[in-house]
PDB file of C-alpha atoms in Angstrom:
ATOM      1  CA  VAL V  96       0.060   0.066  -0.052  1.00  0.00           C
ATOM      2  CA  ALA V  97       2.758   2.322   0.890  1.00  0.00           C
ATOM      3  CA  LEU V  98       4.646   1.702  -2.345  1.00  0.00           C
ATOM      4  CA  HIS V  99       1.507   2.362  -4.352  1.00  0.00           C
ATOM      5  CA  ILE V 100       0.959   5.725  -2.441  1.00  0.00           C
ATOM      6  CA  VAL V 101       4.591   6.752  -3.392  1.00  0.00           C
ATOM      7  CA  CYS V 102       4.098   5.757  -6.938  1.00  0.00           C
ATOM      8  CA  GLN V 103       0.913   7.658  -7.319  1.00  0.00           C
ATOM      9  CA  ARG V 104       2.446  10.632  -5.699  1.00  0.00           C
ATOM     10  CA  GLU V 105       5.481  10.392  -8.151  1.00  0.00           C
ATOM     11  CA  ARG V 106       2.913  10.180 -11.154  1.00  0.00           C
ATOM     12  CA  GLU V 107       1.174  13.253  -9.974  1.00  0.00           C
ATOM     13  CA  ILE V 108       4.449  15.242  -9.650  1.00  0.00           C
ATOM     14  CA  THR V 109       5.727  14.012 -13.048  1.00  0.00           C
ATOM     15  CA  ALA V 110       2.264  15.068 -14.748  1.00  0.00           C
ATOM     16  CA  PHE V 111       2.193  18.403 -13.171  1.00  0.00           C
ATOM     17  CA  VAL V 112       2.452  21.397 -15.744  1.00  0.00           C
ATOM     18  CA  PRO V 113       3.338  24.794 -14.008  1.00  0.00           C
ATOM     19  CA  ILE V 114       1.340  27.631 -15.305  1.00  0.00           C
ATOM     20  CA  THR V 115       2.571  31.204 -15.451  1.00  0.00           C
ATOM     21  CA  TYR V 116      -0.057  33.830 -14.333  1.00  0.00           C
ATOM     22  CA  TRP V 117      -0.057  37.446 -13.395  1.00  0.00           C
ATOM     23  CA  SER V 118      -1.712  38.960 -10.379  1.00  0.00           C
ATOM     24  CA  VAL V 119      -3.308  42.351 -10.918  1.00  0.00           C
ATOM     25  CA  TRP V 120      -4.173  44.852  -8.135  1.00  0.00           C
ATOM     26  CA  THR V 121      -4.673  48.598  -7.492  1.00  0.00           C
ATOM     27  CA  GLU V 122      -3.139  50.533  -4.644  1.00  0.00           C
ATOM     28  CA  TYR V 123      -5.294  53.279  -3.351  1.00  0.00           C
ATOM     29  CA  ALA V 124      -4.186  56.406  -1.719  1.00  0.00           C
ATOM     30  CA  GLU V 125      -6.571  55.654   1.123  1.00  0.00           C
ATOM     31  CA  GLY V 126      -4.213  53.099   2.182  1.00  0.00           C
ATOM     32  CA  PHE V 127      -5.551  49.850   0.937  1.00  0.00           C
ATOM     33  CA  THR V 128      -5.085  47.366  -1.942  1.00  0.00           C
ATOM     34  CA  ALA V 129      -7.919  45.898  -4.137  1.00  0.00           C
ATOM     35  CA  PHE V 130      -6.990  42.809  -6.126  1.00  0.00           C
ATOM     36  CA  TYR V 131      -8.473  41.798  -9.574  1.00  0.00           C
ATOM     37  CA  ALA V 132     -11.385  39.380  -8.995  1.00  0.00           C
ATOM     38  CA  GLY V 133     -12.765  39.073 -12.536  1.00  0.00           C
ATOM     39  CA  SER V 134     -16.418  39.557 -11.568  1.00  0.00           C
ATOM     40  CA  SER V 135     -18.361  41.353  -8.967  1.00  0.00           C
ATOM     41  CA  GLU V 136     -20.494  38.266  -8.506  1.00  0.00           C
ATOM     42  CA  ILE V 137     -17.760  36.509  -6.550  1.00  0.00           C
ATOM     43  CA  GLU V 138     -19.069  35.733  -3.089  1.00  0.00           C
ATOM     44  CA  PRO V 139     -17.102  37.370  -0.121  1.00  0.00           C
ATOM     45  CA  VAL V 140     -14.851  34.936   2.019  1.00  0.00           C
ATOM     46  CA  LEU V 141     -14.828  35.956   5.722  1.00  0.00           C
ATOM     47  CA  ASP V 142     -13.037  33.420   7.804  1.00  0.00           C
ATOM     48  CA  ASP V 143     -13.670  33.641  11.707  1.00  0.00           C
ATOM     49  CA  ASN V 144     -10.794  31.560  12.589  1.00  0.00           C
ATOM     50  CA  ASP V 145      -7.659  33.708  11.206  1.00  0.00           C
ATOM     51  CA  VAL V 146      -4.632  32.944  13.255  1.00  0.00           C
ATOM     52  CA  THR V 147      -1.552  35.397  13.503  1.00  0.00           C
ATOM     53  CA  ASP V 148       1.625  33.775  14.766  1.00  0.00           C
ATOM     54  CA  ASP V 149       4.584  36.065  15.841  1.00  0.00           C
ATOM     55  CA  ALA V 150       6.818  33.654  13.724  1.00  0.00           C
ATOM     56  CA  ALA V 151       4.924  34.101  10.491  1.00  0.00           C
ATOM     57  CA  GLU V 152       5.406  36.734   7.908  1.00  0.00           C
ATOM     58  CA  VAL V 153       2.165  37.352   5.920  1.00  0.00           C
ATOM     59  CA  ASN V 154       2.687  36.499   2.374  1.00  0.00           C
ATOM     60  CA  ALA V 155       0.330  38.838   0.246  1.00  0.00           C
ATOM     61  CA  GLU V 156       0.403  36.595  -2.739  1.00  0.00           C
ATOM     62  CA  SER V 157      -0.770  33.556  -0.769  1.00  0.00           C
ATOM     63  CA  THR V 158      -3.725  35.221   0.965  1.00  0.00           C
ATOM     64  CA  VAL V 159      -5.289  37.448  -1.893  1.00  0.00           C
ATOM     65  CA  GLU V 160      -8.428  36.724  -3.455  1.00  0.00           C
ATOM     66  CA  SER V 161      -7.312  37.142  -7.020  1.00  0.00           C
ATOM     67  CA  LYS V 162      -8.400  35.807 -10.204  1.00  0.00           C
ATOM     68  CA  ARG V 163      -5.428  34.343 -12.044  1.00  0.00           C
ATOM     69  CA  VAL V 164      -4.758  36.124 -15.366  1.00  0.00           C
ATOM     70  CA  LEU V 165      -2.945  33.829 -17.718  1.00  0.00           C
ATOM     71  CA  SER V 166      -1.247  36.002 -20.183  1.00  0.00           C
ATOM     72  CA  GLU V 167       0.625  39.347 -19.893  1.00  0.00           C
ATOM     73  CA  ALA V 168      -1.473  40.891 -22.764  1.00  0.00           C
ATOM     74  CA  GLU V 169      -4.490  40.373 -20.733  1.00  0.00           C
ATOM     75  CA  ALA V 170      -2.825  41.719 -17.525  1.00  0.00           C
ATOM     76  CA  ALA V 171      -2.016  44.813 -19.574  1.00  0.00           C
ATOM     77  CA  ARG V 172      -5.400  45.195 -20.863  1.00  0.00           C
ATOM     78  CA  ILE V 173      -7.045  45.171 -17.410  1.00  0.00           C
ATOM     79  CA  ILE V 174      -4.624  47.673 -16.166  1.00  0.00           C
ATOM     80  CA  GLN V 175      -5.326  49.982 -19.162  1.00  0.00           C
ATOM     81  CA  VAL V 176      -9.074  49.568 -18.243  1.00  0.00           C
ATOM     82  CA  ALA V 177      -8.363  50.411 -14.589  1.00  0.00           C
ATOM     83  CA  ARG V 178      -6.315  53.445 -15.317  1.00  0.00           C
ATOM     84  CA  ASN V 179      -8.969  54.898 -17.913  1.00  0.00           C
ATOM     85  CA  HIS V 180     -12.108  54.465 -16.010  1.00  0.00           C
ATOM     86  CA  PRO V 181     -13.399  55.622 -12.707  1.00  0.00           C
ATOM     87  CA  HIS V 182     -13.447  53.215  -9.888  1.00  0.00           C
ATOM     88  CA  ILE V 183     -16.807  52.802  -8.209  1.00  0.00           C
ATOM     89  CA  VAL V 184     -17.645  51.081  -5.055  1.00  0.00           C
ATOM     90  CA  CYS V 185     -20.556  48.665  -6.032  1.00  0.00           C
ATOM     91  CA  GLU V 186     -20.602  46.502  -2.748  1.00  0.00           C
ATOM     92  CA  ALA V 187     -19.379  46.540   0.627  1.00  0.00           C
ATOM     93  CA  THR V 188     -19.898  43.682   3.276  1.00  0.00           C
ATOM     94  CA  GLY V 189     -18.438  43.507   6.852  1.00  0.00           C
ATOM     95  CA  VAL V 190     -18.773  41.140   9.777  1.00  0.00           C
ATOM     96  CA  THR V 191     -17.487  41.245  13.327  1.00  0.00           C
ATOM     97  CA  ALA V 192     -15.369  38.105  14.223  1.00  0.00           C
ATOM     98  CA  GLN V 193     -13.850  36.956  17.322  1.00  0.00           C
ATOM     99  CA  LYS V 194     -10.257  35.970  17.632  1.00  0.00           C
ATOM    100  CA  SER V 195      -8.771  34.111  20.566  1.00  0.00           C
ATOM    101  CA  PRO V 196      -5.690  35.370  22.312  1.00  0.00           C
ATOM    102  CA  LEU V 197      -2.545  33.551  21.341  1.00  0.00           C
ATOM    103  CA  PRO V 198      -1.352  30.939  24.078  1.00  0.00           C
ATOM    104  CA  PRO V 199       1.610  31.537  26.374  1.00  0.00           C
ATOM    105  CA  PHE V 200       5.075  30.713  25.057  1.00  0.00           C
ATOM    106  CA  ILE V 201       6.372  27.223  24.795  1.00  0.00           C
ATOM    107  CA  THR V 202      10.177  26.782  23.783  1.00  0.00           C
ATOM    108  CA  SER V 203       9.524  26.798  20.148  1.00  0.00           C
ATOM    109  CA  SER V 204       7.253  29.637  19.990  1.00  0.00           C
ATOM    110  CA  LEU V 205       9.439  31.739  22.237  1.00  0.00           C
ATOM    111  CA  GLN V 206      12.421  30.994  20.086  1.00  0.00           C
ATOM    112  CA  GLN V 207      10.459  32.025  16.912  1.00  0.00           C
ATOM    113  CA  ALA V 208       9.095  35.281  18.389  1.00  0.00           C
ATOM    114  CA  ALA V 209      12.369  36.261  19.714  1.00  0.00           C
ATOM    115  CA  SER V 210      13.765  35.697  16.281  1.00  0.00           C
ATOM    116  CA  VAL V 211      11.093  37.751  14.499  1.00  0.00           C
ATOM    117  CA  ARG V 212      10.772  40.582  17.029  1.00  0.00           C
ATOM    118  CA  LEU V 213      14.337  40.730  18.833  1.00  0.00           C
ATOM    119  CA  GLY V 214      16.514  39.404  16.106  1.00  0.00           C
ATOM    120  CA  LEU V 215      17.783  36.706  18.547  1.00  0.00           C
ATOM    121  CA  SER V 216      19.065  33.300  17.377  1.00  0.00           C
ATOM    122  CA  PRO V 217      17.528  30.194  18.967  1.00  0.00           C
ATOM    123  CA  GLU V 218      20.641  29.728  20.971  1.00  0.00           C
ATOM    124  CA  GLU V 219      20.582  33.403  22.199  1.00  0.00           C
ATOM    125  CA  THR V 220      17.161  33.205  23.320  1.00  0.00           C
ATOM    126  CA  MET V 221      17.672  29.939  25.485  1.00  0.00           C
ATOM    127  CA  LYS V 222      20.878  31.527  26.851  1.00  0.00           C
ATOM    128  CA  VAL V 223      19.134  34.642  28.029  1.00  0.00           C
ATOM    129  CA  ALA V 224      16.133  32.678  29.214  1.00  0.00           C
ATOM    130  CA  GLN V 225      18.318  30.586  31.308  1.00  0.00           C
ATOM    131  CA  GLU V 226      19.661  33.618  32.963  1.00  0.00           C
ATOM    132  CA  LEU V 227      16.105  35.085  33.668  1.00  0.00           C
ATOM    133  CA  PHE V 228      15.046  31.430  34.996  1.00  0.00           C
ATOM    134  CA  GLU V 229      18.209  31.124  37.292  1.00  0.00           C
ATOM    135  CA  GLY V 230      17.613  34.743  38.610  1.00  0.00           C
ATOM    136  CA  VAL V 231      18.916  38.433  38.634  1.00  0.00           C
ATOM    137  CA  ASP V 232      19.727  40.515  41.531  1.00  0.00           C
ATOM    138  CA  LEU V 233      16.985  42.986  42.402  1.00  0.00           C
ATOM    139  CA  PRO V 234      16.600  45.394  45.188  1.00  0.00           C
ATOM    140  CA  GLN V 235      14.418  42.871  46.912  1.00  0.00           C
ATOM    141  CA  GLY V 236      17.043  40.171  46.619  1.00  0.00           C
ATOM    142  CA  ARG V 237      17.911  37.561  43.913  1.00  0.00           C
ATOM    143  CA  LYS V 238      14.765  36.486  41.900  1.00  0.00           C
ATOM    144  CA  GLY V 239      14.184  34.087  39.204  1.00  0.00           C
ATOM    145  CA  LEU V 240      11.884  35.996  36.726  1.00  0.00           C
ATOM    146  CA  ILE V 241      10.401  33.096  34.523  1.00  0.00           C
ATOM    147  CA  THR V 242       9.340  29.620  34.766  1.00  0.00           C
ATOM    148  CA  TYR V 243      11.373  26.770  33.138  1.00  0.00           C
ATOM    149  CA  HIS V 244      12.018  27.681  29.517  1.00  0.00           C
ATOM    150  CA  ARG V 245      12.156  24.033  28.071  1.00  0.00           C
ATOM    151  CA  THR V 246       8.565  23.015  27.869  1.00  0.00           C
ATOM    152  CA  ASP V 247       5.904  22.113  25.257  1.00  0.00           C
ATOM    153  CA  SER V 248       2.874  22.850  27.317  1.00  0.00           C
ATOM    154  CA  THR V 249       0.529  25.781  26.945  1.00  0.00           C
ATOM    155  CA  SER V 250      -1.083  25.122  30.433  1.00  0.00           C
ATOM    156  CA  LEU V 251      -0.807  27.756  33.276  1.00  0.00           C
ATOM    157  CA  ALA V 252      -1.073  27.364  36.887  1.00  0.00           C
ATOM    158  CA  PRO V 253      -4.780  28.207  38.329  1.00  0.00           C
ATOM    159  CA  GLU V 254      -2.946  30.711  40.643  1.00  0.00           C
ATOM    160  CA  PHE V 255      -1.369  32.483  38.069  1.00  0.00           C
ATOM    161  CA  CYS V 256      -4.441  32.732  36.002  1.00  0.00           C
ATOM    162  CA  ALA V 257      -6.373  34.108  38.952  1.00  0.00           C
ATOM    163  CA  GLU V 258      -3.654  36.663  39.486  1.00  0.00           C
ATOM    164  CA  VAL V 259      -3.647  37.940  35.674  1.00  0.00           C
ATOM    165  CA  LYS V 260      -7.363  38.214  36.005  1.00  0.00           C
ATOM    166  CA  GLU V 261      -7.067  40.324  38.984  1.00  0.00           C
ATOM    167  CA  TRP V 262      -4.454  42.337  37.417  1.00  0.00           C
ATOM    168  CA  LEU V 263      -6.556  42.982  34.287  1.00  0.00           C
ATOM    169  CA  SER V 264      -9.487  44.047  36.358  1.00  0.00           C
ATOM    170  CA  LYS V 265      -7.277  46.840  37.917  1.00  0.00           C
ATOM    171  CA  HIS V 266      -5.557  47.855  34.778  1.00  0.00           C
ATOM    172  CA  ASP V 267      -7.425  46.825  31.676  1.00  0.00           C
ATOM    173  CA  PRO V 268     -11.096  45.964  32.829  1.00  0.00           C
ATOM    174  CA  ASP V 269     -12.345  45.660  29.220  1.00  0.00           C
ATOM    175  CA  ASN V 270     -10.153  42.675  28.537  1.00  0.00           C
ATOM    176  CA  VAL V 271     -11.210  40.492  31.620  1.00  0.00           C
ATOM    177  CA  PRO V 272     -12.614  37.356  30.164  1.00  0.00           C
ATOM    178  CA  LYS V 273     -15.704  35.976  31.414  1.00  0.00           C
ATOM    179  CA  LYS V 274     -14.181  32.554  32.262  1.00  0.00           C
ATOM    180  CA  THR V 275     -10.452  31.520  32.508  1.00  0.00           C
ATOM    181  CA  THR V 276      -9.111  31.038  28.972  1.00  0.00           C
ATOM    182  CA  ARG V 277      -7.745  27.534  28.268  1.00  0.00           C
ATOM    183  CA  HIS V 278      -5.516  26.918  25.256  1.00  0.00           C
ATOM    184  CA  ARG V 279      -5.376  23.513  23.419  1.00  0.00           C
ATOM    185  CA  GLU V 280      -2.398  21.359  24.035  1.00  0.00           C
ATOM    186  CA  GLN V 281      -0.359  19.911  21.274  1.00  0.00           C
ATOM    187  CA  ALA V 282      -1.341  16.120  20.557  1.00  0.00           C
ATOM    188  CA  ASN V 283       2.135  14.958  21.741  1.00  0.00           C
ATOM    189  CA  ALA V 284       2.886  17.603  24.595  1.00  0.00           C
ATOM    190  CA  GLN V 285       4.637  15.915  27.734  1.00  0.00           C
ATOM    191  CA  SER V 286       3.175  18.873  29.888  1.00  0.00           C
ATOM    192  CA  ALA V 287       5.867  18.086  32.508  1.00  0.00           C
ATOM    193  CA  HIS V 288       6.211  21.863  33.114  1.00  0.00           C
ATOM    194  CA  GLU V 289       3.631  24.682  32.589  1.00  0.00           C
ATOM    195  CA  ALA V 290       4.068  27.248  29.889  1.00  0.00           C
ATOM    196  CA  ILE V 291       6.699  29.905  29.976  1.00  0.00           C
ATOM    197  CA  ARG V 292       5.495  32.757  32.148  1.00  0.00           C
ATOM    198  CA  PRO V 293       6.587  35.385  34.707  1.00  0.00           C
ATOM    199  CA  THR V 294       7.061  33.805  38.187  1.00  0.00           C
ATOM    200  CA  TYR V 295       5.877  37.221  39.798  1.00  0.00           C
ATOM    201  CA  LEU V 296       3.350  38.931  37.818  1.00  0.00           C
ATOM    202  CA  SER V 297       3.813  42.098  40.113  1.00  0.00           C
ATOM    203  CA  ILE V 298       7.364  42.327  38.719  1.00  0.00           C
ATOM    204  CA  THR V 299       6.682  43.931  35.490  1.00  0.00           C
ATOM    205  CA  PRO V 300       9.009  44.938  32.780  1.00  0.00           C
ATOM    206  CA  LYS V 301       9.042  48.426  33.672  1.00  0.00           C
ATOM    207  CA  THR V 302      10.040  47.898  37.299  1.00  0.00           C
ATOM    208  CA  VAL V 303      13.194  45.747  36.433  1.00  0.00           C
ATOM    209  CA  ARG V 304      14.503  47.642  33.462  1.00  0.00           C
ATOM    210  CA  ASP V 305      17.323  49.129  35.193  1.00  0.00           C
ATOM    211  CA  HIS V 306      18.461  45.723  36.595  1.00  0.00           C
ATOM    212  CA  LEU V 307      18.559  43.660  33.440  1.00  0.00           C
ATOM    213  CA  SER V 308      20.752  43.846  30.313  1.00  0.00           C
ATOM    214  CA  ALA V 309      19.047  45.023  27.105  1.00  0.00           C
ATOM    215  CA  LYS V 310      18.450  41.449  25.641  1.00  0.00           C
ATOM    216  CA  GLN V 311      17.145  40.263  29.130  1.00  0.00           C
ATOM    217  CA  HIS V 312      14.751  43.052  29.260  1.00  0.00           C
ATOM    218  CA  GLN V 313      13.437  42.511  25.822  1.00  0.00           C
ATOM    219  CA  LEU V 314      12.903  38.963  26.410  1.00  0.00           C
ATOM    220  CA  TYR V 315      11.466  39.297  29.790  1.00  0.00           C
ATOM    221  CA  GLU V 316       8.913  41.962  28.461  1.00  0.00           C
ATOM    222  CA  LEU V 317       8.030  39.625  25.421  1.00  0.00           C
ATOM    223  CA  ILE V 318       7.209  36.645  27.959  1.00  0.00           C
ATOM    224  CA  TRP V 319       5.468  38.819  30.508  1.00  0.00           C
ATOM    225  CA  ARG V 320       3.201  40.525  27.915  1.00  0.00           C
ATOM    226  CA  ARG V 321       2.376  37.114  26.156  1.00  0.00           C
ATOM    227  CA  ALA V 322       1.540  35.561  29.311  1.00  0.00           C
ATOM    228  CA  VAL V 323      -0.803  38.275  30.393  1.00  0.00           C
ATOM    229  CA  ALA V 324      -2.479  38.501  26.755  1.00  0.00           C
ATOM    230  CA  SER V 325      -3.067  34.826  26.873  1.00  0.00           C
ATOM    231  CA  GLN V 326      -5.516  35.303  29.405  1.00  0.00           C
ATOM    232  CA  CYS V 327      -7.442  38.366  28.081  1.00  0.00           C
ATOM    233  CA  ALA V 328     -10.770  38.258  26.479  1.00  0.00           C
ATOM    234  CA  ASN V 329     -11.298  37.530  22.719  1.00  0.00           C
ATOM    235  CA  ALA V 330     -10.553  40.414  20.334  1.00  0.00           C
ATOM    236  CA  LEU V 331     -13.280  41.588  18.406  1.00  0.00           C
ATOM    237  CA  ILE V 332     -12.203  42.217  14.619  1.00  0.00           C
ATOM    238  CA  GLN V 333     -14.149  44.040  12.096  1.00  0.00           C
ATOM    239  CA  LYS V 334     -13.485  42.268   8.594  1.00  0.00           C
ATOM    240  CA  SER V 335     -14.507  44.198   5.538  1.00  0.00           C
ATOM    241  CA  ARG V 336     -14.789  43.307   1.890  1.00  0.00           C
ATOM    242  CA  VAL V 337     -15.368  45.992  -0.630  1.00  0.00           C
ATOM    243  CA  ILE V 338     -15.907  45.372  -4.324  1.00  0.00           C
ATOM    244  CA  ILE V 339     -14.876  48.034  -6.707  1.00  0.00           C
ATOM    245  CA  GLN V 340     -15.689  48.332 -10.408  1.00  0.00           C
ATOM    246  CA  ALA V 341     -13.841  50.043 -13.119  1.00  0.00           C
TER     247      ALA V 341
END
């Protein structure tokens, strides 16, 4: 059976014929981009389950709802029409969707986020995280600032979740969730340790800025903010689709 699947896949690869196509779009001064869709009859697609990951860079070509134009001449014709005719909004639709907060960091997601946001290599991230875990000298004594940083679990201690909820009620009441936010575990997660989080929520990034190196502070702030954000209420996002005819 396995050999049959391999052979079938190989035949599909061999039979594949690459197609050259052109994507056509218009950039408006108002700050948005409209992609050629061929017809105003296309149904809008509004996905309520969009996920944004710190490690992902959005690829415009893979997310646009653009009809493929199969020749350069046709692309040039469409562009000429768009340049010589007024652009009229013929339909606008929108929907409010909920977006769950991202889970607290595990080892891999911390490394990815630190690479994208802070420019740290995975090795540098683990080195700095180890320093934060082992402890730094503060006015109140030597304190370990984060939980163990080698983990694949997104779970958080109930006591910490309650502490975050109390902190939010004082500092950001609009983001207090109705119930404790739980994040789905990976299928093969060992769960020997909880997610990476600050050991003391009261030790905010601002209060320890003068006692940490630049990299330590940046990574601690990243961990602290992500842990708190993971327990916030769902975000409400307005999604809009506008069909413009030229």
